[in-house]
CSV table of N, CA and C in Angstrom, one decimal:
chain,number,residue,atom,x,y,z
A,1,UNK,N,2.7,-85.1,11.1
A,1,UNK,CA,2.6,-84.7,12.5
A,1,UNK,C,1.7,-83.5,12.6
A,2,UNK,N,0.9,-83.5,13.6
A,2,UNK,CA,-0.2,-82.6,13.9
A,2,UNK,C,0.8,-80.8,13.8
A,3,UNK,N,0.8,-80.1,13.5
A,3,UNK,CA,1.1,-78.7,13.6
A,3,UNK,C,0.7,-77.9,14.6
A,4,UNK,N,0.8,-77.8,15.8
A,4,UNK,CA,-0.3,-76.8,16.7
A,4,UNK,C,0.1,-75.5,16.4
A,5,UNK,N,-1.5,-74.7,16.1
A,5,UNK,CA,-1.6,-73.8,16.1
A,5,UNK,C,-2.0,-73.0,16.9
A,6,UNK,N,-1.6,-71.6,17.4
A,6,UNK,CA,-2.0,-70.2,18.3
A,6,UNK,C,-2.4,-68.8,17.9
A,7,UNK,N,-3.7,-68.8,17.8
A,7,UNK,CA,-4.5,-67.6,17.0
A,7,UNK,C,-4.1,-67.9,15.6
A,8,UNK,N,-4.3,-68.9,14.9
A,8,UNK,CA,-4.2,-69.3,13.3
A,8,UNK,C,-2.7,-69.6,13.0
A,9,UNK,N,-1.8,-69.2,13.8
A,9,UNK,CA,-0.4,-69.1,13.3
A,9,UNK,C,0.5,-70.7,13.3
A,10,UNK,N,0.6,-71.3,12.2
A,10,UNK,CA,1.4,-72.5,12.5
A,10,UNK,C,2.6,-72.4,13.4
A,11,UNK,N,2.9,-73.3,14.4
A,11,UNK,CA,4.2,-73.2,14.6
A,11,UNK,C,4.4,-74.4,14.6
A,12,UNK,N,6.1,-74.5,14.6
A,12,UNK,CA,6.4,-76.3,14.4
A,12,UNK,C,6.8,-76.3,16.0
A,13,UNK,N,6.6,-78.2,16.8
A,13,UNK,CA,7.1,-77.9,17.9
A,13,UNK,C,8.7,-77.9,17.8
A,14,UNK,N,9.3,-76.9,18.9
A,14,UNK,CA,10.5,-76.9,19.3
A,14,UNK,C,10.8,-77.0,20.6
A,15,UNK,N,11.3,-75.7,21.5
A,15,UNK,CA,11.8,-76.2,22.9
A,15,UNK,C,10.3,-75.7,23.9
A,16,UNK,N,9.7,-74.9,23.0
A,16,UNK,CA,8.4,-74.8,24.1
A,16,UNK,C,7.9,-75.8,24.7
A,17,UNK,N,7.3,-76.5,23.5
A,17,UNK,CA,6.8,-77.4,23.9
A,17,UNK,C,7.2,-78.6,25.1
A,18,UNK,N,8.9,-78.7,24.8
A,18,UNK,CA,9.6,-79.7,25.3
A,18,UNK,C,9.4,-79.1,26.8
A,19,UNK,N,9.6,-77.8,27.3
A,19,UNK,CA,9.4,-76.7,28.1
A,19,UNK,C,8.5,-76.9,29.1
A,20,UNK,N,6.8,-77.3,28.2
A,20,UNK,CA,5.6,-77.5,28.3
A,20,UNK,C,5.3,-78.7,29.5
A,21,UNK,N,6.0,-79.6,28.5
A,21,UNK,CA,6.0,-81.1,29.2
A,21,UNK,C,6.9,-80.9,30.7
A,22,UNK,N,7.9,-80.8,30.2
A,22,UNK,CA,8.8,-80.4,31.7
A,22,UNK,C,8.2,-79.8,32.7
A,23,UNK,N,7.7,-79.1,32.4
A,23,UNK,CA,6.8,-77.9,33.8
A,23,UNK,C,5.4,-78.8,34.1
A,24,UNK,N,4.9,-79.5,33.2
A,24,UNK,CA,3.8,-80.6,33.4
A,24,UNK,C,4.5,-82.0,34.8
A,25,UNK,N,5.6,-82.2,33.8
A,25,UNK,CA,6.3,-83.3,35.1
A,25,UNK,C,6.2,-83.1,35.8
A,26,UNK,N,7.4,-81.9,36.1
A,26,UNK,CA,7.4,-81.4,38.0
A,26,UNK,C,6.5,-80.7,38.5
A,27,UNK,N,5.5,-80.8,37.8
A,27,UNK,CA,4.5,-80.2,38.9
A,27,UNK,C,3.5,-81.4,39.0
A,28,UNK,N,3.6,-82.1,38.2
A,28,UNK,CA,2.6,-84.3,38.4
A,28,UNK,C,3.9,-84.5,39.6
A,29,UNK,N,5.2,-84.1,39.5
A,29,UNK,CA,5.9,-84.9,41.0
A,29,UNK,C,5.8,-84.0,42.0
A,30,UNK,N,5.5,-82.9,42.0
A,30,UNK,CA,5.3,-82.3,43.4
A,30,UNK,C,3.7,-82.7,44.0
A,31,UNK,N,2.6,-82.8,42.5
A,31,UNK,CA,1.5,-83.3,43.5
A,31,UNK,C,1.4,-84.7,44.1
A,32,UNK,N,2.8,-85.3,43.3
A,32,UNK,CA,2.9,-86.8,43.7
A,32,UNK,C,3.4,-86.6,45.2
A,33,UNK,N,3.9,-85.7,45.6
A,33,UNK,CA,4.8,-85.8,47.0
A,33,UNK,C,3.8,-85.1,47.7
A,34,UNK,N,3.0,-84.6,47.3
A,34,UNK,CA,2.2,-84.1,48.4
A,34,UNK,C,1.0,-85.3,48.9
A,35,UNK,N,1.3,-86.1,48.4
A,35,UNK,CA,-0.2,-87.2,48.4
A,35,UNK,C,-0.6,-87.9,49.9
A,36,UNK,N,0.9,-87.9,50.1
A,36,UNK,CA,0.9,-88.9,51.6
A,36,UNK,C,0.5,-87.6,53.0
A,37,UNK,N,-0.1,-86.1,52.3
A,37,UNK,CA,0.3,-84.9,53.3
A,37,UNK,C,-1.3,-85.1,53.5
A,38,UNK,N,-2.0,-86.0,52.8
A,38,UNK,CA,-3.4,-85.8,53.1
A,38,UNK,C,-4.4,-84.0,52.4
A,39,UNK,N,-3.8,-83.7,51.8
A,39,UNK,CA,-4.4,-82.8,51.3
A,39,UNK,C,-5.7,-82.9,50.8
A,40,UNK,N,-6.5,-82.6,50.5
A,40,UNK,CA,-8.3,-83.0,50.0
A,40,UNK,C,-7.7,-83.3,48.6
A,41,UNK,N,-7.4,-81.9,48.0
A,41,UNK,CA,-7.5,-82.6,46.7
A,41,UNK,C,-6.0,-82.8,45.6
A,42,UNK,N,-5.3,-83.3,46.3
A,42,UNK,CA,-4.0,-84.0,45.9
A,42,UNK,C,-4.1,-84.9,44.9
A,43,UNK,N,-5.0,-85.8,45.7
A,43,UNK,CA,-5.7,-87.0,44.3
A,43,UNK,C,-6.2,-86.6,43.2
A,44,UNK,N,-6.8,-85.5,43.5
A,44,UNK,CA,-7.4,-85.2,42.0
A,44,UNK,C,-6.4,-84.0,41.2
A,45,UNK,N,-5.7,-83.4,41.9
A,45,UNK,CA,-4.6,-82.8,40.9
A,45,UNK,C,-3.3,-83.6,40.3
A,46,UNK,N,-2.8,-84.4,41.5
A,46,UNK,CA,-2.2,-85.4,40.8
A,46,UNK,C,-2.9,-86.2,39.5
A,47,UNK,N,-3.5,-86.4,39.5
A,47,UNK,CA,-4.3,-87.5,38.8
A,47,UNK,C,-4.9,-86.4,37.3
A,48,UNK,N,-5.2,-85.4,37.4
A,48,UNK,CA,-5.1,-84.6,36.3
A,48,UNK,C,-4.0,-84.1,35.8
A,49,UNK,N,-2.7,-83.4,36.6
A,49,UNK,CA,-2.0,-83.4,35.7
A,49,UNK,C,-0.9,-84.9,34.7
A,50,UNK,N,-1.2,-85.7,35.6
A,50,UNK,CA,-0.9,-87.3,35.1
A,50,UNK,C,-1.3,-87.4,33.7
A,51,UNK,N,-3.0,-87.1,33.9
A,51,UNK,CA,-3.7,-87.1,32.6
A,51,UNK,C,-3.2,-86.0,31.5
A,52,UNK,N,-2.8,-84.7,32.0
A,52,UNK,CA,-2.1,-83.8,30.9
A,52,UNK,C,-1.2,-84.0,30.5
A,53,UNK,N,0.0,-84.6,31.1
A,53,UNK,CA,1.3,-85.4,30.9
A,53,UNK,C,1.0,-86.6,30.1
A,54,UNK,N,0.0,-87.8,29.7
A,54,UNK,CA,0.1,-88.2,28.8
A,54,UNK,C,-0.4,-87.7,27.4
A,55,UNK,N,-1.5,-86.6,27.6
A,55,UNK,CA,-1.8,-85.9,26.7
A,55,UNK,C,-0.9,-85.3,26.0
A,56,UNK,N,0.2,-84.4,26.9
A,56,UNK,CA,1.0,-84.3,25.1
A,56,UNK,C,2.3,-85.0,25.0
A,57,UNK,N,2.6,-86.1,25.7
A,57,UNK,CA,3.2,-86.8,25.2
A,57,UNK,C,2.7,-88.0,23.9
A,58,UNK,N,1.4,-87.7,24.1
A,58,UNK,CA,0.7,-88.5,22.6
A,58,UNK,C,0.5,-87.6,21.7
A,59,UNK,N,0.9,-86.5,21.7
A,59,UNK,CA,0.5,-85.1,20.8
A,59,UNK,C,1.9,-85.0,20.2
A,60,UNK,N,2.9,-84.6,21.2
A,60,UNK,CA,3.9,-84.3,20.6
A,60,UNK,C,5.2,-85.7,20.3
A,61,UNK,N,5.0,-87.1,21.0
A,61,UNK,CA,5.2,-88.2,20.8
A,61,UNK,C,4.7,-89.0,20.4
A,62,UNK,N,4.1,-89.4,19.4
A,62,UNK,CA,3.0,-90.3,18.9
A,62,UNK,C,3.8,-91.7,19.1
A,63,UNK,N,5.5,-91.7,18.8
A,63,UNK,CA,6.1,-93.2,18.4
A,63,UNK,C,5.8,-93.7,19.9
A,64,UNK,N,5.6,-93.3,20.8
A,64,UNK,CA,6.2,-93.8,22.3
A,64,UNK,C,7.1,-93.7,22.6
A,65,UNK,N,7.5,-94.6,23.8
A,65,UNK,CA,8.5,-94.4,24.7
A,65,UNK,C,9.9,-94.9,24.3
A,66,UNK,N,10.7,-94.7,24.7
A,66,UNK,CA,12.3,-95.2,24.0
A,66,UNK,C,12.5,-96.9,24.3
A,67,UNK,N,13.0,-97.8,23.6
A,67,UNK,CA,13.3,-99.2,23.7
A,67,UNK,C,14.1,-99.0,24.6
A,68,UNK,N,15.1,-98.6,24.8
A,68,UNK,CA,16.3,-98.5,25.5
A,68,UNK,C,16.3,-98.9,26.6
A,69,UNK,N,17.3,-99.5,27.0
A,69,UNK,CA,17.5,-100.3,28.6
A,69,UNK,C,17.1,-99.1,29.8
A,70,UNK,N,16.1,-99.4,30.6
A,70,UNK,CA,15.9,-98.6,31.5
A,70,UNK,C,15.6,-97.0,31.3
A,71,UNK,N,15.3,-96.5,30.2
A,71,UNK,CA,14.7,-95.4,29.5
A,71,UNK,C,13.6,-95.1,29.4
A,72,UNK,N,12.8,-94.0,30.0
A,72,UNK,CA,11.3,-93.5,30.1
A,72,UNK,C,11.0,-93.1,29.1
A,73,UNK,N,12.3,-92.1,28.0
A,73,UNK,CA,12.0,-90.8,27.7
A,73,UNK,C,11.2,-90.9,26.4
A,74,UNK,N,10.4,-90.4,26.2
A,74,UNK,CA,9.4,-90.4,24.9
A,74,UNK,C,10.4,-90.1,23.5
A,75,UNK,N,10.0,-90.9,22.4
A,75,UNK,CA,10.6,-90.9,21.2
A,75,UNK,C,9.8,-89.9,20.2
A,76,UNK,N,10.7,-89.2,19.7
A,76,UNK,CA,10.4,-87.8,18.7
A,76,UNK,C,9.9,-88.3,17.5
A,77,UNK,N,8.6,-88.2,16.8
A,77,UNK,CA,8.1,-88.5,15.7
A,77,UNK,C,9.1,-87.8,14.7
A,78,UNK,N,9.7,-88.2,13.6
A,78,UNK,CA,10.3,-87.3,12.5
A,78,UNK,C,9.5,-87.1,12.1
A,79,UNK,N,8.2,-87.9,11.1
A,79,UNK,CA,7.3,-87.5,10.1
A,79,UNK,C,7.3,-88.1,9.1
A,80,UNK,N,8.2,-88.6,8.3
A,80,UNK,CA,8.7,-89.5,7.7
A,80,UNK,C,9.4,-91.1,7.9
A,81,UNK,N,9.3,-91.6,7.3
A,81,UNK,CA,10.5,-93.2,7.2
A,81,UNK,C,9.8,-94.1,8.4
A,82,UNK,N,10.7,-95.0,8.5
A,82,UNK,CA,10.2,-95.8,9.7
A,82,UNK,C,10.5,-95.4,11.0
A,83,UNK,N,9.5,-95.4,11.9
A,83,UNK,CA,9.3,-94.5,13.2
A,83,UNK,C,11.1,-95.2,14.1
A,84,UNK,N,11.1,-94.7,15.2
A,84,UNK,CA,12.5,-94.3,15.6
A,84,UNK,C,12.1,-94.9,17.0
A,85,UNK,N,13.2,-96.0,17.3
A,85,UNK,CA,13.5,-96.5,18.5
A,85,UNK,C,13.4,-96.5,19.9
A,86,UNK,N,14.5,-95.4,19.6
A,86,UNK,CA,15.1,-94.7,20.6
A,86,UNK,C,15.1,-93.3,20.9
A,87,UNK,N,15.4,-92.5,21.8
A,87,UNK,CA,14.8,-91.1,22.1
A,87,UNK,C,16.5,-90.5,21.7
A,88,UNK,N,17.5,-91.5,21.8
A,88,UNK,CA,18.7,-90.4,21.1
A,88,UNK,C,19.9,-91.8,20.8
A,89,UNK,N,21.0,-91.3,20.3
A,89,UNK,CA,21.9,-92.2,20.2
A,89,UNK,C,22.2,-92.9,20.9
A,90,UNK,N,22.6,-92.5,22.1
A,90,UNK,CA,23.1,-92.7,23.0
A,90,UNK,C,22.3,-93.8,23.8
A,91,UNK,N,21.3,-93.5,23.6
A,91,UNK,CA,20.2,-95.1,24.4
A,91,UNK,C,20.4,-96.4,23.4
A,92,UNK,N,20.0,-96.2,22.0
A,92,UNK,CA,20.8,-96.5,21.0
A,92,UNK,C,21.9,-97.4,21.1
A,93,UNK,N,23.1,-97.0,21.4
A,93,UNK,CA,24.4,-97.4,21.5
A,93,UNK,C,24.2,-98.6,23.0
A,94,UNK,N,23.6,-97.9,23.7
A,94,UNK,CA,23.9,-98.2,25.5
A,94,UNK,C,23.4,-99.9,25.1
A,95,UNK,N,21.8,-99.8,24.4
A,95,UNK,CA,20.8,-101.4,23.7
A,95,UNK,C,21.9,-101.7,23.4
A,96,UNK,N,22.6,-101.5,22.5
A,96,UNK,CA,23.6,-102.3,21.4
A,96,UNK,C,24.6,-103.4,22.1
A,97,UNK,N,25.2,-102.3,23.0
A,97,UNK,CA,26.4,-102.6,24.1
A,97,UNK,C,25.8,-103.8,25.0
A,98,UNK,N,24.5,-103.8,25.3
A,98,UNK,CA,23.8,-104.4,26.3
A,98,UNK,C,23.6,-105.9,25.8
A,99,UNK,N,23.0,-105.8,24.3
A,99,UNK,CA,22.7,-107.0,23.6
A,99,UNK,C,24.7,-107.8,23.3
A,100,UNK,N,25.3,-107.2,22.8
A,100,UNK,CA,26.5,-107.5,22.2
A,100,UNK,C,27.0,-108.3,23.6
A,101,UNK,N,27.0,-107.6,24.6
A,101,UNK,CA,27.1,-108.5,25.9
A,101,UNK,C,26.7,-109.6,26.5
A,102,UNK,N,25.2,-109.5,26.4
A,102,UNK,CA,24.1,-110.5,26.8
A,102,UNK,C,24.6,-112.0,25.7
A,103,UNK,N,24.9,-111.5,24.1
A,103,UNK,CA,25.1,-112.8,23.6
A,103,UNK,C,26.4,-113.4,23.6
A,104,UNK,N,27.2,-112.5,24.3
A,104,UNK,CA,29.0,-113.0,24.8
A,104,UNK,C,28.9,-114.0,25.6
A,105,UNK,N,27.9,-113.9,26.7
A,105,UNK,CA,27.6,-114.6,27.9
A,105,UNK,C,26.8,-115.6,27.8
A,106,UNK,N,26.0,-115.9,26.9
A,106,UNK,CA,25.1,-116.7,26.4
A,106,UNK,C,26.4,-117.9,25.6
A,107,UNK,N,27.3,-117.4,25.0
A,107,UNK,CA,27.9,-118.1,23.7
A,107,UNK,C,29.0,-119.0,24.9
A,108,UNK,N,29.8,-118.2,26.0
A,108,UNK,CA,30.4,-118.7,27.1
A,108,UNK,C,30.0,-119.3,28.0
A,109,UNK,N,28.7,-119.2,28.4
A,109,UNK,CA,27.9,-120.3,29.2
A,109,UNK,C,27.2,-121.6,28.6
A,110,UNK,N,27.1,-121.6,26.9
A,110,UNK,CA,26.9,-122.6,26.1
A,110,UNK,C,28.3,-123.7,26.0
A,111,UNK,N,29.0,-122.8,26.1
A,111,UNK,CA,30.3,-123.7,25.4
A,111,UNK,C,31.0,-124.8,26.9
A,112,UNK,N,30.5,-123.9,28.4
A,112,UNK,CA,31.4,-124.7,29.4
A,112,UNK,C,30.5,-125.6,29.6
């Protein structure tokens, strides 16, 4: 994983970054809600910070986005082993629960 550095100093990401992104979002959804106000340049701030928001979501998420049923949230590179699914257990569990059901109903609609 890339290391960003500030004035030469390694740092590893932690919650800044996560921080980073967040204050990127809601400020891509406030220019999103301003769009319909006709503002001049709404489009073009929306649409740039859009563009910063996928930027470090490919910086600091390289795996992508979570498999998980109805899940946005970007998946955390470890750095090692085979890249990771899911963005946490719990999305994880929720697939699991989802599939284990989907083939209960499959197995019960074959059989009548």
């Amino acid at each position: 994983m890339i290391e960003p550095t500030y004035d030469g100093v390694k740092r590893k990401p932690k919650g800044g970054y996560v921080a980073i992104r967040g204050a990127i979002r809601r400020a891509e959804s406030l220019a999103y809600e301003a769009l319909p106000t006709g503002h001049p340049t709404a489009h073009e701030i929306h649409a740039a910070l859009t563009e910063a928001l996928e930027i470090v979501d490919a910086v600091l998420f390289p795996a992508g986005g979570c498999a998980g049923p109805e899940c946005t949230n970007p998946v955390p590179d470890k750095g090692m082993g085979r890249p990771a699914l899911y963005c946490s257990r719990r999305c994880k569990d929720r697939a699991a629960y989802r599939a284990r059901k989907e083939r209960g109903q499959r197995k019960s609609g074959a059989a009548s």
